[in-house]
């Protein structure tokens, strides 16, 4: 693979516009000037890379990685999925970082003053790398919904924040995962900033009953697609891939 290959342009129809007044805080922070594209250079297409040995043994286990003599309160779940590029190839060695509220909907963060209690056994942060085929998994408790200061009575559906570093900085993706069946999803003013209903639906992880661990945890599956490199398509096959 030639590392100077261009990455496929982002499809802006799949991503929320910067200025979306129904999500109030975008009004002040969105850029006033038109964006311009920069040519990919070596620093965006080759790095940064992360090694498994930088991770701690409990980094992918949010049930245990902040526990102090007990376990966090909440519904135990496994979240897993497959990270691929736009050509359908698994992305190995991608760093995935996740953060979330506890089961009551409260973040362990100084700026979160929601009245739900802090869970002494739950930190809400984790990280992991994709395996050789691009798969990942982590264990946690299902986060709660929480109100936020947007308009009167604005509530976030239960969600987990994701940050991904793929094979190069040009594949960086920051997104949120939602849970199948949550009645707050269609009311969410942040998810609604994504214009395409099909793209919104891709952020809703279905219950994966076959991956549930009997008498232990339910499971949700969240597959992720990062930008791919440009490839020549030949008779519906990717030439040279
Ligand atoms: Fe959040």
Short mmCIF file of C-alpha atoms and ligand atoms in Angstrom, two decimals:
data_model
loop_
_atom_site.label_atom_id
_atom_site.label_comp_id
_atom_site.label_asym_id
_atom_site.label_seq_id
_atom_site.Cartn_x
_atom_site.Cartn_y
_atom_site.Cartn_z
CA UNK A 1 0.00 0.00 0.00
CA UNK A 2 1.32 3.38 -0.98
CA UNK A 3 1.12 5.56 2.12
CA UNK A 4 0.63 8.70 0.09
CA UNK A 5 -2.69 7.36 -1.21
CA UNK A 6 -5.46 9.89 -0.76
CA UNK A 7 -8.27 9.09 1.59
CA UNK A 8 -11.78 9.24 0.22
CA UNK A 9 -13.41 12.61 0.93
CA UNK A 10 -15.89 12.68 3.76
CA UNK A 11 -19.49 12.60 2.60
CA UNK A 12 -20.81 15.76 4.25
CA UNK A 13 -24.37 14.49 3.88
CA UNK A 14 -23.53 11.80 6.43
CA UNK A 15 -22.10 14.21 9.00
CA UNK A 16 -23.87 17.00 10.87
CA UNK A 17 -23.35 20.54 9.53
CA UNK A 18 -21.34 22.73 11.90
CA UNK A 19 -24.19 25.25 12.31
CA UNK A 20 -27.40 23.59 13.54
CA UNK A 21 -29.49 26.05 15.62
CA UNK A 22 -31.67 23.31 17.17
CA UNK A 23 -28.46 22.25 18.94
CA UNK A 24 -28.00 25.63 20.55
CA UNK A 25 -24.29 25.60 21.36
CA UNK A 26 -23.40 25.16 17.66
CA UNK A 27 -24.60 28.71 16.96
CA UNK A 28 -21.67 30.35 18.72
CA UNK A 29 -18.98 27.78 17.99
CA UNK A 30 -19.56 27.05 14.30
CA UNK A 31 -17.14 28.66 11.82
CA UNK A 32 -18.23 31.82 10.04
CA UNK A 33 -15.99 31.30 7.00
CA UNK A 34 -16.18 28.61 4.33
CA UNK A 35 -14.02 25.54 4.91
CA UNK A 36 -11.19 24.65 2.57
CA UNK A 37 -9.56 21.29 1.95
CA UNK A 38 -5.93 20.50 2.66
CA UNK A 39 -4.02 17.93 0.68
CA UNK A 40 -3.22 14.82 2.77
CA UNK A 41 0.40 14.75 3.83
CA UNK A 42 2.48 11.99 5.37
CA UNK A 43 1.57 13.06 8.90
CA UNK A 44 -2.17 12.54 8.33
CA UNK A 45 -2.00 9.25 6.44
CA UNK A 46 0.62 7.31 8.40
CA UNK A 47 0.06 8.14 12.03
CA UNK A 48 -0.32 8.30 14.89
CA UNK A 49 -0.06 4.58 15.66
CA UNK A 50 -0.69 3.05 19.03
CA UNK A 51 0.59 -0.20 20.49
CA UNK A 52 -1.36 -2.64 22.63
CA UNK A 53 1.29 -2.39 25.35
CA UNK A 54 0.26 1.21 26.02
CA UNK A 55 -3.07 -0.07 27.37
CA UNK A 56 -3.74 -1.35 30.86
CA UNK A 57 -5.30 -4.80 31.44
CA UNK A 58 -8.62 -3.33 32.65
CA UNK A 59 -8.87 -0.49 30.14
CA UNK A 60 -11.59 -2.34 28.20
CA UNK A 61 -13.56 -3.27 31.32
CA UNK A 62 -15.54 -0.29 32.65
CA UNK A 63 -17.17 -2.57 35.23
CA UNK A 64 -13.84 -3.10 36.96
CA UNK A 65 -11.47 -0.33 35.92
CA UNK A 66 -12.70 2.17 38.52
CA UNK A 67 -14.19 -0.22 41.08
CA UNK A 68 -13.25 0.35 44.71
CA UNK A 69 -14.36 -2.73 46.60
CA UNK A 70 -17.65 -3.11 44.75
CA UNK A 71 -19.15 -3.12 41.29
CA UNK A 72 -20.96 -0.27 39.55
CA UNK A 73 -24.74 -0.12 39.71
CA UNK A 74 -26.54 -0.69 36.43
CA UNK A 75 -27.44 -3.05 33.65
CA UNK A 76 -24.35 -5.04 32.67
CA UNK A 77 -23.67 -4.99 28.93
CA UNK A 78 -21.05 -5.96 26.36
CA UNK A 79 -20.55 -3.63 23.40
CA UNK A 80 -18.75 -5.06 20.41
CA UNK A 81 -18.42 -4.46 16.69
CA UNK A 82 -16.37 -4.42 13.56
CA UNK A 83 -14.36 -1.39 12.41
CA UNK A 84 -13.96 -1.30 8.64
CA UNK A 85 -12.91 1.23 6.04
CA UNK A 86 -15.10 2.34 3.15
CA UNK A 87 -13.71 -0.48 1.01
CA UNK A 88 -15.05 -3.02 3.51
CA UNK A 89 -11.68 -4.04 4.90
CA UNK A 90 -11.28 -4.43 8.64
CA UNK A 91 -9.08 -1.78 10.29
CA UNK A 92 -6.62 -3.55 12.63
CA UNK A 93 -4.83 -1.74 15.44
CA UNK A 94 -7.32 1.14 15.64
CA UNK A 95 -7.39 2.85 19.04
CA UNK A 96 -10.95 3.18 20.37
CA UNK A 97 -11.62 5.40 23.38
CA UNK A 98 -15.07 5.47 25.02
CA UNK A 99 -16.65 7.64 27.71
CA UNK A 100 -20.14 7.65 29.14
CA UNK A 101 -22.44 8.64 32.00
CA UNK A 102 -23.18 6.16 34.78
CA UNK A 103 -26.45 4.23 35.06
CA UNK A 104 -28.15 7.29 36.59
CA UNK A 105 -27.10 9.56 33.74
CA UNK A 106 -24.28 11.40 35.57
CA UNK A 107 -20.73 11.86 34.31
CA UNK A 108 -17.78 11.77 36.65
CA UNK A 109 -16.79 15.26 35.57
CA UNK A 110 -16.47 18.52 37.49
CA UNK A 111 -18.84 20.30 35.10
CA UNK A 112 -21.63 17.74 35.49
CA UNK A 113 -24.00 18.94 38.22
CA UNK A 114 -27.00 16.77 37.37
CA UNK A 115 -28.74 15.61 40.55
CA UNK A 116 -28.25 11.87 39.86
CA UNK A 117 -25.53 10.51 42.17
CA UNK A 118 -21.93 9.72 41.30
CA UNK A 119 -21.32 5.97 41.39
CA UNK A 120 -18.26 5.35 43.60
CA UNK A 121 -17.38 2.27 41.53
CA UNK A 122 -17.78 3.72 38.05
CA UNK A 123 -15.37 6.02 36.21
CA UNK A 124 -17.00 5.90 32.79
CA UNK A 125 -13.88 5.79 30.59
CA UNK A 126 -12.26 2.96 28.68
CA UNK A 127 -10.08 2.21 25.68
CA UNK A 128 -9.13 -0.72 23.52
CA UNK A 129 -7.55 -1.61 20.18
CA UNK A 130 -9.15 -3.48 17.30
CA UNK A 131 -7.76 -6.96 16.66
CA UNK A 132 -6.11 -8.17 13.46
CA UNK A 133 -9.51 -8.29 11.70
CA UNK A 134 -10.80 -4.97 13.03
CA UNK A 135 -13.04 -6.29 15.81
CA UNK A 136 -13.36 -4.74 19.26
CA UNK A 137 -15.31 -5.39 22.46
CA UNK A 138 -15.65 -3.86 25.91
CA UNK A 139 -17.73 -4.40 29.03
CA UNK A 140 -19.64 -1.69 30.87
CA UNK A 141 -22.99 -0.77 32.42
CA UNK A 142 -25.70 0.80 30.30
CA UNK A 143 -25.61 4.60 30.71
CA UNK A 144 -28.70 6.52 31.79
CA UNK A 145 -30.46 9.33 29.95
CA UNK A 146 -29.73 12.84 31.21
CA UNK A 147 -31.13 16.36 30.71
CA UNK A 148 -29.01 19.05 29.09
CA UNK A 149 -29.30 22.80 28.72
CA UNK A 150 -30.45 23.22 25.16
CA UNK A 151 -34.12 24.11 25.20
CA UNK A 152 -36.58 23.52 28.05
CA UNK A 153 -36.86 19.79 28.76
CA UNK A 154 -34.06 18.63 26.43
CA UNK A 155 -32.88 15.11 27.24
CA UNK A 156 -30.13 12.98 25.77
CA UNK A 157 -30.97 9.36 25.00
CA UNK A 158 -28.63 6.81 26.58
CA UNK A 159 -25.38 6.96 24.60
CA UNK A 160 -21.69 6.12 24.67
CA UNK A 161 -19.13 8.53 23.18
CA UNK A 162 -16.53 7.00 20.84
CA UNK A 163 -13.22 8.36 19.55
CA UNK A 164 -11.31 6.34 16.94
CA UNK A 165 -7.82 6.61 15.51
CA UNK A 166 -7.53 4.34 12.48
CA UNK A 167 -4.45 3.74 10.35
CA UNK A 168 -3.86 7.49 10.04
CA UNK A 169 -5.09 10.75 11.50
CA UNK A 170 -7.21 11.22 8.37
CA UNK A 171 -9.40 8.38 9.68
CA UNK A 172 -10.08 10.08 13.03
CA UNK A 173 -13.74 9.78 13.94
CA UNK A 174 -15.60 11.03 17.01
CA UNK A 175 -19.16 9.82 17.32
CA UNK A 176 -21.85 8.54 19.67
CA UNK A 177 -23.58 5.18 19.93
CA UNK A 178 -27.24 4.86 20.91
CA UNK A 179 -29.28 1.86 22.05
CA UNK A 180 -32.00 0.13 20.05
CA UNK A 181 -35.49 0.84 21.34
CA UNK A 182 -34.72 4.02 23.28
CA UNK A 183 -37.82 6.27 22.98
CA UNK A 184 -35.67 9.41 23.43
CA UNK A 185 -33.76 8.81 20.17
CA UNK A 186 -36.22 10.60 17.83
CA UNK A 187 -36.41 13.54 20.28
CA UNK A 188 -32.64 14.08 20.51
CA UNK A 189 -31.64 17.48 19.16
CA UNK A 190 -28.00 16.41 18.83
CA UNK A 191 -28.60 13.19 16.87
CA UNK A 192 -31.11 15.13 14.74
CA UNK A 193 -28.32 17.38 13.43
CA UNK A 194 -27.37 14.49 11.09
CA UNK A 195 -29.44 15.19 7.98
CA UNK A 196 -29.79 11.64 6.58
CA UNK A 197 -32.18 9.36 8.53
CA UNK A 198 -30.25 6.28 7.38
CA UNK A 199 -27.00 7.77 8.74
CA UNK A 200 -28.72 8.47 12.06
CA UNK A 201 -29.94 4.89 12.21
CA UNK A 202 -26.37 3.60 11.78
CA UNK A 203 -25.54 5.13 15.16
CA UNK A 204 -28.21 3.02 16.88
CA UNK A 205 -26.68 -0.25 18.08
CA UNK A 206 -29.07 -3.21 17.86
CA UNK A 207 -29.44 -5.62 20.74
CA UNK A 208 -27.25 -8.61 19.85
CA UNK A 209 -29.01 -11.35 21.70
CA UNK A 210 -26.70 -14.08 20.38
CA UNK A 211 -23.72 -12.31 21.96
CA UNK A 212 -25.40 -11.97 25.37
CA UNK A 213 -23.66 -13.83 28.18
CA UNK A 214 -26.30 -15.98 29.95
CA UNK A 215 -26.94 -14.93 33.56
CA UNK A 216 -24.40 -12.12 33.17
CA UNK A 217 -24.70 -9.45 30.45
CA UNK A 218 -26.77 -8.35 27.46
CA UNK A 219 -24.87 -7.32 24.33
CA UNK A 220 -25.14 -4.56 21.73
CA UNK A 221 -23.39 -4.49 18.37
CA UNK A 222 -21.98 -1.25 17.00
CA UNK A 223 -20.16 -1.48 13.66
CA UNK A 224 -18.17 1.53 12.50
CA UNK A 225 -16.93 2.61 9.06
CA UNK A 226 -13.89 4.90 8.79
CA UNK A 227 -12.67 6.71 5.68
CA UNK A 228 -11.00 4.39 3.20
CA UNK A 229 -8.17 4.95 0.79
CA UNK A 230 -8.95 5.52 -2.84
CA UNK A 231 -8.95 2.24 -4.73
CA UNK A 232 -9.57 1.16 -8.26
CA UNK A 233 -12.77 -0.80 -8.57
CA UNK A 234 -12.49 -3.54 -11.18
CA UNK A 235 -15.42 -5.84 -11.92
CA UNK A 236 -16.80 -5.05 -8.46
CA UNK A 237 -13.56 -6.15 -6.85
CA UNK A 238 -11.05 -3.79 -5.34
CA UNK A 239 -7.98 -4.06 -7.50
CA UNK A 240 -4.83 -4.70 -5.54
CA UNK A 241 -6.60 -4.89 -2.20
FE1 LIG B 1 -22.81 12.52 26.54
#
